[in-house]
PDB file of N, CA and C in Angstrom:
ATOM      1  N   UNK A   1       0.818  -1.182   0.000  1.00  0.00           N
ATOM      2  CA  UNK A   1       0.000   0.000   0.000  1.00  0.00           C
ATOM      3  C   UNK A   1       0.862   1.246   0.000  1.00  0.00           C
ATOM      4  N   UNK A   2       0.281   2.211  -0.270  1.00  0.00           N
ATOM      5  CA  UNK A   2       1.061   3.149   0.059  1.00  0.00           C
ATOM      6  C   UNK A   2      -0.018   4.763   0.822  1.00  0.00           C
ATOM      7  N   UNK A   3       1.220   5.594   1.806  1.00  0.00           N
ATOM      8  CA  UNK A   3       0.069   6.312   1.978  1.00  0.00           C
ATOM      9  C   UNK A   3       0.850   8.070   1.890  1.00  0.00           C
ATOM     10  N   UNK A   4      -0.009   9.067   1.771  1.00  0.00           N
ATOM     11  CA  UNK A   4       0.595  10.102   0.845  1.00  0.00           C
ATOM     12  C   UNK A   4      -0.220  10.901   1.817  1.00  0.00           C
ATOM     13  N   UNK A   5       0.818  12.563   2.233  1.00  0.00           N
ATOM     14  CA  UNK A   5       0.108  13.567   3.032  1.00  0.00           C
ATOM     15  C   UNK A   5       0.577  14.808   2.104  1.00  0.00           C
ATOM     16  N   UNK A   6      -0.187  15.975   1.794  1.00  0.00           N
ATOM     17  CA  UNK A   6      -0.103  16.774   1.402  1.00  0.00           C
ATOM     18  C   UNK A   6      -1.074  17.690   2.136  1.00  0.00           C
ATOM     19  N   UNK A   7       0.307  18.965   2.382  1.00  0.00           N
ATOM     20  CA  UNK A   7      -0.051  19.952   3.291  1.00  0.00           C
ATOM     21  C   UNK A   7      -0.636  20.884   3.188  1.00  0.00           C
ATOM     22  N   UNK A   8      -1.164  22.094   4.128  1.00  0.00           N
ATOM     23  CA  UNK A   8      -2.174  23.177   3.960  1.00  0.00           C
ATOM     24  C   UNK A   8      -0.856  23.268   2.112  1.00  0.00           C
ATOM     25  N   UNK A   9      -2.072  24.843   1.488  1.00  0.00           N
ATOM     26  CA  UNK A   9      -0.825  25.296   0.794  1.00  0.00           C
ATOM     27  C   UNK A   9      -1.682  26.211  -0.388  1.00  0.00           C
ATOM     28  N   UNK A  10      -1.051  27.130  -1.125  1.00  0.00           N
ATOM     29  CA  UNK A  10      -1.838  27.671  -1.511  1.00  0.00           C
ATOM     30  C   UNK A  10      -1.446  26.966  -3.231  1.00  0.00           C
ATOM     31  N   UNK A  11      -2.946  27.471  -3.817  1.00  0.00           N
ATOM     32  CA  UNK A  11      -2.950  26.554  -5.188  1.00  0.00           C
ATOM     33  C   UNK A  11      -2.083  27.829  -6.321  1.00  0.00           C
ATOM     34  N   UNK A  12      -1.816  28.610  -6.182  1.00  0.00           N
ATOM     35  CA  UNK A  12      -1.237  29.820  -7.036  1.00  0.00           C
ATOM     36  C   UNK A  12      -0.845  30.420  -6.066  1.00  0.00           C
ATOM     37  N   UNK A  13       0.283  31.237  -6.464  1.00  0.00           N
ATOM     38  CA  UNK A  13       1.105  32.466  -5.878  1.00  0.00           C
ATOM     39  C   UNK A  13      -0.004  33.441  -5.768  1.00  0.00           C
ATOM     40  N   UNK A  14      -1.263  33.543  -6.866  1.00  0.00           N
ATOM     41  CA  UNK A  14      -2.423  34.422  -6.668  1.00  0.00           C
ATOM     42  C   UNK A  14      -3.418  34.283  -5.957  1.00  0.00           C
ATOM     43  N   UNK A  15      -3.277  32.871  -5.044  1.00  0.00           N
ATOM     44  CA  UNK A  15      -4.692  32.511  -4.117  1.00  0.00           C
ATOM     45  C   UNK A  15      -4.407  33.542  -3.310  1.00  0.00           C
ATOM     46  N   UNK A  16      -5.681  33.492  -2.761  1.00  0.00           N
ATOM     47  CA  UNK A  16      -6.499  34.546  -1.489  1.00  0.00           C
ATOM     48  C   UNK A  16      -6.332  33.551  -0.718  1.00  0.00           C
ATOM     49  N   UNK A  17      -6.706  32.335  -0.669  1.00  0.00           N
ATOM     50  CA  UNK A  17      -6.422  31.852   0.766  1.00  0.00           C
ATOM     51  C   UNK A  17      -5.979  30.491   0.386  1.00  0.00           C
ATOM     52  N   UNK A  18      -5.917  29.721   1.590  1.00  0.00           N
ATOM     53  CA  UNK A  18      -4.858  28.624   1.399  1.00  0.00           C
ATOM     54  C   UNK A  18      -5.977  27.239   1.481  1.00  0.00           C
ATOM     55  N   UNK A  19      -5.391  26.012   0.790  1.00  0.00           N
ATOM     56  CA  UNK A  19      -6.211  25.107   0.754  1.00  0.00           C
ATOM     57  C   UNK A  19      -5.653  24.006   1.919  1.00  0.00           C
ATOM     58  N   UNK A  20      -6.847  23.328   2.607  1.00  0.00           N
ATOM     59  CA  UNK A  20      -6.333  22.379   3.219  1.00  0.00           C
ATOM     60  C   UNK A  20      -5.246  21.569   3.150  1.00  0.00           C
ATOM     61  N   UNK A  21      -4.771  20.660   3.819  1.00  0.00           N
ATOM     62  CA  UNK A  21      -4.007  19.507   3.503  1.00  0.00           C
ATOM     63  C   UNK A  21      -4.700  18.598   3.413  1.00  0.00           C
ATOM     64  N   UNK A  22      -4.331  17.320   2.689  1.00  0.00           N
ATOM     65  CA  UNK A  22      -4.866  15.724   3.483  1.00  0.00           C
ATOM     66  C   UNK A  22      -4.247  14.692   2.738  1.00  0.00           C
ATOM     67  N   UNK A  23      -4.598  13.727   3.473  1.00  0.00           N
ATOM     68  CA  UNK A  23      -3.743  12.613   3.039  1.00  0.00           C
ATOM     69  C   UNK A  23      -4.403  11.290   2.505  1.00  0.00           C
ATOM     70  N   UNK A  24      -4.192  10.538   1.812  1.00  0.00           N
ATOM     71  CA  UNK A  24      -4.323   9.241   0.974  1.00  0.00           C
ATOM     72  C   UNK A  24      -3.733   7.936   1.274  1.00  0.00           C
ATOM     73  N   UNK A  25      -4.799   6.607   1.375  1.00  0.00           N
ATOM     74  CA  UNK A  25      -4.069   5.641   1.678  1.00  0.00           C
ATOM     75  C   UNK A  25      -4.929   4.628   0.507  1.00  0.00           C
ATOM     76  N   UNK A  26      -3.768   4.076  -0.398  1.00  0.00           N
ATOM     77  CA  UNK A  26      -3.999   3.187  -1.644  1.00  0.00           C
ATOM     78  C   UNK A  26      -3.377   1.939  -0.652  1.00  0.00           C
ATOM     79  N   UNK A  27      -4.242   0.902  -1.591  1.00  0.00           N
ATOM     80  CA  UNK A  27      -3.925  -0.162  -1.159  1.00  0.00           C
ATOM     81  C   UNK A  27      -4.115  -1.288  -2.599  1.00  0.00           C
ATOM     82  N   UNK A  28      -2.825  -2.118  -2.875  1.00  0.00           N
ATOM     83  CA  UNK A  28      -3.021  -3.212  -4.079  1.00  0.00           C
ATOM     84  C   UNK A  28      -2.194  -4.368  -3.181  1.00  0.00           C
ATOM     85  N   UNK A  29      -2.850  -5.688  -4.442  1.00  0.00           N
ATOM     86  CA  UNK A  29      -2.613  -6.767  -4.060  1.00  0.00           C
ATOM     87  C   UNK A  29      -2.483  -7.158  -5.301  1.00  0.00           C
ATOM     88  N   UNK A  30      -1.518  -8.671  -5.537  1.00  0.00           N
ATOM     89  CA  UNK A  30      -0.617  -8.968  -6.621  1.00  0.00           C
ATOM     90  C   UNK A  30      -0.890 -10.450  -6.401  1.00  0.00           C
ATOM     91  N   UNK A  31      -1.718 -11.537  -6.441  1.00  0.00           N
ATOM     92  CA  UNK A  31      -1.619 -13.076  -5.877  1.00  0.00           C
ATOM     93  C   UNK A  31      -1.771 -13.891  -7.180  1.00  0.00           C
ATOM     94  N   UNK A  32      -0.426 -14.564  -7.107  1.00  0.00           N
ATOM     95  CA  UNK A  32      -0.228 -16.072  -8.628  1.00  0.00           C
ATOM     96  C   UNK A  32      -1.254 -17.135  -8.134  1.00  0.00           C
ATOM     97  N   UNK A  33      -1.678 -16.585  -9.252  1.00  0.00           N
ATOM     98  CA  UNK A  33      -3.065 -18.383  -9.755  1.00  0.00           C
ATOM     99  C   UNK A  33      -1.779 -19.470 -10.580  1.00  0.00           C
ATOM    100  N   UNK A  34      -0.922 -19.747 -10.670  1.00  0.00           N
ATOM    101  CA  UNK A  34       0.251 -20.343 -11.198  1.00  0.00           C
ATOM    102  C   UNK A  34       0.011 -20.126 -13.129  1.00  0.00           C
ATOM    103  N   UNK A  35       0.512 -20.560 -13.567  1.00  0.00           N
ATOM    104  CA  UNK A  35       1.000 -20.723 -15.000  1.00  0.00           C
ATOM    105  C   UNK A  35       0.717 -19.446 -15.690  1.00  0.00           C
ATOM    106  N   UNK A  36       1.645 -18.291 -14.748  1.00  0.00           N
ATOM    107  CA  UNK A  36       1.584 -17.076 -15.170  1.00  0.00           C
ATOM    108  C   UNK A  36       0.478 -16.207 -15.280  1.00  0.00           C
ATOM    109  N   UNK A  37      -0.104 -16.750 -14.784  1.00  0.00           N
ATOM    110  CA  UNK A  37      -1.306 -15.739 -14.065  1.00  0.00           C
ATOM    111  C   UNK A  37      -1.297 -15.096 -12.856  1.00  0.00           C
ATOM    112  N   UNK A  38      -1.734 -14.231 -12.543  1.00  0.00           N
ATOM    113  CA  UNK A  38      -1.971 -12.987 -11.990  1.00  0.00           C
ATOM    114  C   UNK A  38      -3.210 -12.475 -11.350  1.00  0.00           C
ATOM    115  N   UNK A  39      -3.574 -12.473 -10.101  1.00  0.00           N
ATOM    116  CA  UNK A  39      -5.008 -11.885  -9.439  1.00  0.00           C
ATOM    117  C   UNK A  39      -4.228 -10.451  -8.989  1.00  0.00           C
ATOM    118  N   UNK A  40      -4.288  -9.302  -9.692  1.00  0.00           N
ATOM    119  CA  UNK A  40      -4.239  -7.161  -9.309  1.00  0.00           C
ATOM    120  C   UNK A  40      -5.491  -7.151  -8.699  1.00  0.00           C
ATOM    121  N   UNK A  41      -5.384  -6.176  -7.752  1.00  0.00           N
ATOM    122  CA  UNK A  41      -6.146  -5.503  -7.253  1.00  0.00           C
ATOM    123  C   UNK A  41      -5.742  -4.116  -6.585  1.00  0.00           C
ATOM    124  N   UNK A  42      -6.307  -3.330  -6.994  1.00  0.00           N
ATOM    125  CA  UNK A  42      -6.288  -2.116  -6.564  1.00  0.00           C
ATOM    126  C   UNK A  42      -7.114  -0.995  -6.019  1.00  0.00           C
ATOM    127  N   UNK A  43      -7.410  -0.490  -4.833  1.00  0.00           N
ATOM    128  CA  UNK A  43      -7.848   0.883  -4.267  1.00  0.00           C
ATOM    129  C   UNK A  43      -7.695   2.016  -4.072  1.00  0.00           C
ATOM    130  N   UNK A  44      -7.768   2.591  -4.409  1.00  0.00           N
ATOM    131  CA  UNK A  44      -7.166   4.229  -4.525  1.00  0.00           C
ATOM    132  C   UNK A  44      -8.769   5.053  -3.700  1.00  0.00           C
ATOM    133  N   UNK A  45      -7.633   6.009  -2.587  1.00  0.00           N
ATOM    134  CA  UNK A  45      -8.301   6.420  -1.681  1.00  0.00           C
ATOM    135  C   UNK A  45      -9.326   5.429  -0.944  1.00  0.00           C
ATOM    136  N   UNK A  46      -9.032   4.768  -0.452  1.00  0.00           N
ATOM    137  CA  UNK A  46      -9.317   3.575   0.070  1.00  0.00           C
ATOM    138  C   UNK A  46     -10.251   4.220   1.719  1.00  0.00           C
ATOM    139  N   UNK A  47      -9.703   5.223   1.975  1.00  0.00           N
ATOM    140  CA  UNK A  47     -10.756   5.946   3.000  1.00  0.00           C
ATOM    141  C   UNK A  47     -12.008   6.582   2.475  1.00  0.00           C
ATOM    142  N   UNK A  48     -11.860   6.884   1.009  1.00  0.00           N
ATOM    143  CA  UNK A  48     -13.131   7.650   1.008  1.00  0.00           C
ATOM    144  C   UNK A  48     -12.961   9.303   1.092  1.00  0.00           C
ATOM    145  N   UNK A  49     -11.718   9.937   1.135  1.00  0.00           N
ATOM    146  CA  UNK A  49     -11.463  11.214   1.362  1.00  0.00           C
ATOM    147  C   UNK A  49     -11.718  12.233   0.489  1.00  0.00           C
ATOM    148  N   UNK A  50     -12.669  13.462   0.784  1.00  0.00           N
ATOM    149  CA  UNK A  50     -13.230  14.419  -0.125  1.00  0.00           C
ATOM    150  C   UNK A  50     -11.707  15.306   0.021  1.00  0.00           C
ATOM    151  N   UNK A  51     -11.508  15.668  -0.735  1.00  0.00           N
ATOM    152  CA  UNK A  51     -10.524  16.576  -1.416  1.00  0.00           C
ATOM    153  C   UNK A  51     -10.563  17.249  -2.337  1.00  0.00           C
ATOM    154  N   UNK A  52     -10.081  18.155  -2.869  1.00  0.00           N
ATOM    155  CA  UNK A  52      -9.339  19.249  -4.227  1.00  0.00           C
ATOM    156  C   UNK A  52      -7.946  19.373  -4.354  1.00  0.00           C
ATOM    157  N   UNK A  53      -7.447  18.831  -4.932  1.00  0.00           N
ATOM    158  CA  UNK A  53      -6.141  18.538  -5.308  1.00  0.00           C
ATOM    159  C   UNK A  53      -5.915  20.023  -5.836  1.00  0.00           C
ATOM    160  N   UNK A  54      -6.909  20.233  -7.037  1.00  0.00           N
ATOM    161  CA  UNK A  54      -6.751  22.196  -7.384  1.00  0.00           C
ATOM    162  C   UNK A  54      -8.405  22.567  -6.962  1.00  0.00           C
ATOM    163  N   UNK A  55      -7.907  24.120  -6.651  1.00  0.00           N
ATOM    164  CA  UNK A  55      -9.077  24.894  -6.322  1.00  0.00           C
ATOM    165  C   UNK A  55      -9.921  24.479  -7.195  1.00  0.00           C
ATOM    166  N   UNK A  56     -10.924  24.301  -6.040  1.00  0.00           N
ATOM    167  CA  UNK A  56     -12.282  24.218  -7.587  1.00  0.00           C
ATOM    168  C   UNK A  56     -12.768  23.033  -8.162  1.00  0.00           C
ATOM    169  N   UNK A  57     -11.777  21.938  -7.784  1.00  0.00           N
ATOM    170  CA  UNK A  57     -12.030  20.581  -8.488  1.00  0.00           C
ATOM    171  C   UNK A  57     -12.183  19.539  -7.631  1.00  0.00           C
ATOM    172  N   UNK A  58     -12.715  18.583  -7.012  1.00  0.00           N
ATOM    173  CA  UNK A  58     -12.715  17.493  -6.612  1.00  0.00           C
ATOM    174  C   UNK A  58     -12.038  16.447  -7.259  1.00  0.00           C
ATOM    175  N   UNK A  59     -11.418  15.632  -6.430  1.00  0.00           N
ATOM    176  CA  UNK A  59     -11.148  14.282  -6.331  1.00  0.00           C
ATOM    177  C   UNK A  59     -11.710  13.205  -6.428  1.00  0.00           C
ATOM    178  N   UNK A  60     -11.432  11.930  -7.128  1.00  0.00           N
ATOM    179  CA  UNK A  60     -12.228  11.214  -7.903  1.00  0.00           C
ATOM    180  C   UNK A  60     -12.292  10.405  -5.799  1.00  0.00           C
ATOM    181  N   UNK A  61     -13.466   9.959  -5.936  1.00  0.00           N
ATOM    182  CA  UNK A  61     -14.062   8.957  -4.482  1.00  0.00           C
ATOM    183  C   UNK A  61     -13.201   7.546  -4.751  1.00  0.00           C
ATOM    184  N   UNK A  62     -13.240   6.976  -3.934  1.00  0.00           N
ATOM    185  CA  UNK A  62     -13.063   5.722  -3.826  1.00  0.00           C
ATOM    186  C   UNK A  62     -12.867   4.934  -4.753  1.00  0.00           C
ATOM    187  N   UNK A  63     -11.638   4.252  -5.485  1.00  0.00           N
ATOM    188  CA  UNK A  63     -11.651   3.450  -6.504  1.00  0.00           C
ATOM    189  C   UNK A  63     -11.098   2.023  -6.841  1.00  0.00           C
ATOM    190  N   UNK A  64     -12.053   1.434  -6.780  1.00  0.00           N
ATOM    191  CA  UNK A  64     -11.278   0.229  -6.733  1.00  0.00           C
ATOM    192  C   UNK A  64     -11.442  -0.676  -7.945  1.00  0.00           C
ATOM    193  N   UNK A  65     -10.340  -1.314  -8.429  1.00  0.00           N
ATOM    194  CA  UNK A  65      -9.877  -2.099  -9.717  1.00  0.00           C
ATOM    195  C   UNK A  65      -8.898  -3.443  -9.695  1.00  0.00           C
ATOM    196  N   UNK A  66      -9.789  -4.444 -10.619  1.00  0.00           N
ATOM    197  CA  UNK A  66      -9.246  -5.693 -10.387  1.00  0.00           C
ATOM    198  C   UNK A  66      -9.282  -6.634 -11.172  1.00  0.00           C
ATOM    199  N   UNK A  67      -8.095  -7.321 -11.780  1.00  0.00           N
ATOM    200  CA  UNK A  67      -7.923  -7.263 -12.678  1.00  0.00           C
ATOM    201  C   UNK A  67      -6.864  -8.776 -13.113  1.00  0.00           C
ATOM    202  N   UNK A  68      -6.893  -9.574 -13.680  1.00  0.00           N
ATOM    203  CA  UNK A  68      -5.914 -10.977 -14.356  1.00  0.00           C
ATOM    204  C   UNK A  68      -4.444  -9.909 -15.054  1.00  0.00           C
ATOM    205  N   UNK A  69      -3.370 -10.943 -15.017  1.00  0.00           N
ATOM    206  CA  UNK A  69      -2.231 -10.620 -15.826  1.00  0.00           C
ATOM    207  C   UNK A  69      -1.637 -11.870 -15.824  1.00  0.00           C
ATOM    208  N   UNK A  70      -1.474 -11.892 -17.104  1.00  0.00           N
ATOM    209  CA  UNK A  70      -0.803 -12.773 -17.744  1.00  0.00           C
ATOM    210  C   UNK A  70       0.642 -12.360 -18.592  1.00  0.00           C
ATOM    211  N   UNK A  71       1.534 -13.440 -17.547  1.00  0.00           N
ATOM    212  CA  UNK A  71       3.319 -13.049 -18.127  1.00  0.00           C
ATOM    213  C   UNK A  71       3.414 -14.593 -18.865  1.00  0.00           C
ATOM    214  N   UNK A  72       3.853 -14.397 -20.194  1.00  0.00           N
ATOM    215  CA  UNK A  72       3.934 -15.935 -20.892  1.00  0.00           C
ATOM    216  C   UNK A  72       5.471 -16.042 -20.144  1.00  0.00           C
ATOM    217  N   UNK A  73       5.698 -17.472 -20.644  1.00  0.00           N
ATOM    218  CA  UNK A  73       7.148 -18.837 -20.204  1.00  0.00           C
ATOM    219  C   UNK A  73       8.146 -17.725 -20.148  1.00  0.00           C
ATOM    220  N   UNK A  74       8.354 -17.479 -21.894  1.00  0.00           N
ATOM    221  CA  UNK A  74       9.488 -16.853 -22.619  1.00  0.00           C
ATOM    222  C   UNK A  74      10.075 -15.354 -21.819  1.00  0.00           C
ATOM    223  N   UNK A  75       8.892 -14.633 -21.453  1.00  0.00           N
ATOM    224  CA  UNK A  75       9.490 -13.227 -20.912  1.00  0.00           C
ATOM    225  C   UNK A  75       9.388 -13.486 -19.021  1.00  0.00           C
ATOM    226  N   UNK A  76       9.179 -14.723 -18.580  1.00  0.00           N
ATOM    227  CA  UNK A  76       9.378 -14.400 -17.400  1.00  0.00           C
ATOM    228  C   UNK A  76      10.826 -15.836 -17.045  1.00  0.00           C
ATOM    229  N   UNK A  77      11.141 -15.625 -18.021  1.00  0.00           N
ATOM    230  CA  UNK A  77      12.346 -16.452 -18.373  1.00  0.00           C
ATOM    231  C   UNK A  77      12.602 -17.944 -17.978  1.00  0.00           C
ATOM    232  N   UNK A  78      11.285 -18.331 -18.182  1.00  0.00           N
ATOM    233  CA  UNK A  78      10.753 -20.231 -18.413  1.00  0.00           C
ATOM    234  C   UNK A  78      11.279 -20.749 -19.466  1.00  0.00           C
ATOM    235  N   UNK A  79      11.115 -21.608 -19.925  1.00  0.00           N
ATOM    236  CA  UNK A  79      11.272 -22.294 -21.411  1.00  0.00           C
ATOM    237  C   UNK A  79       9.882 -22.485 -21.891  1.00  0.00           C
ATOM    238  N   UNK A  80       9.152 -22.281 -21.524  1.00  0.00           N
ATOM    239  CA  UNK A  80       7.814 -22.667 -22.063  1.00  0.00           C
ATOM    240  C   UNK A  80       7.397 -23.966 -22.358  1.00  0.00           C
ATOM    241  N   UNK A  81       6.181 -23.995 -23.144  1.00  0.00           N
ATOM    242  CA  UNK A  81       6.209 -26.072 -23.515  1.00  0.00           C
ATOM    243  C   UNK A  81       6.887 -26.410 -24.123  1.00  0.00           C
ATOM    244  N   UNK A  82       7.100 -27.629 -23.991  1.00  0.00           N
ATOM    245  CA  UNK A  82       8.078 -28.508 -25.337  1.00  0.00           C
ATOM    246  C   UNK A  82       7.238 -29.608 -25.736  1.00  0.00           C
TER     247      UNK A  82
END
């Protein structure tokens, strides 16, 4: 996982006033089904935190994504079938 704080601060040298801080906690997971398969999973903002990254705009809510990957023989440096 990872987790990220960003402080009060102003969005332009021209703001009038200053925007909050806050912070973010993502969370993924990576688990082998074997023969190069792959169970991703991923959460972003995993609390749910309302924010504006820039004045004026909101932050996307809660996101979570999940997903197969497949690495063949040859590039994860197997021999593959014979």
């Amino acid at each position: 996982g990872a987790w990220q704080y960003v402080g009060p601060r102003r969005d332009s040298p021209w703001s009038v006033g200053e925007m909050p801080g806050h912070a973010l906690l993502d969370v993924f997971l990576r688990r082998s089904l074997g023969r190069g398969l792959a169970l991703t999973g991923r959460i972003e903002n995993a609390l749910d935190h309302r924010y504006s990254p820039v004045a004026g705009y909101g932050a996307a809510p809660r996101t979570a994504t999940l997903g197969i990957r497949w690495t063949s023989a040859s590039r994860a440096g197997g021999q593959g079938p014979t």
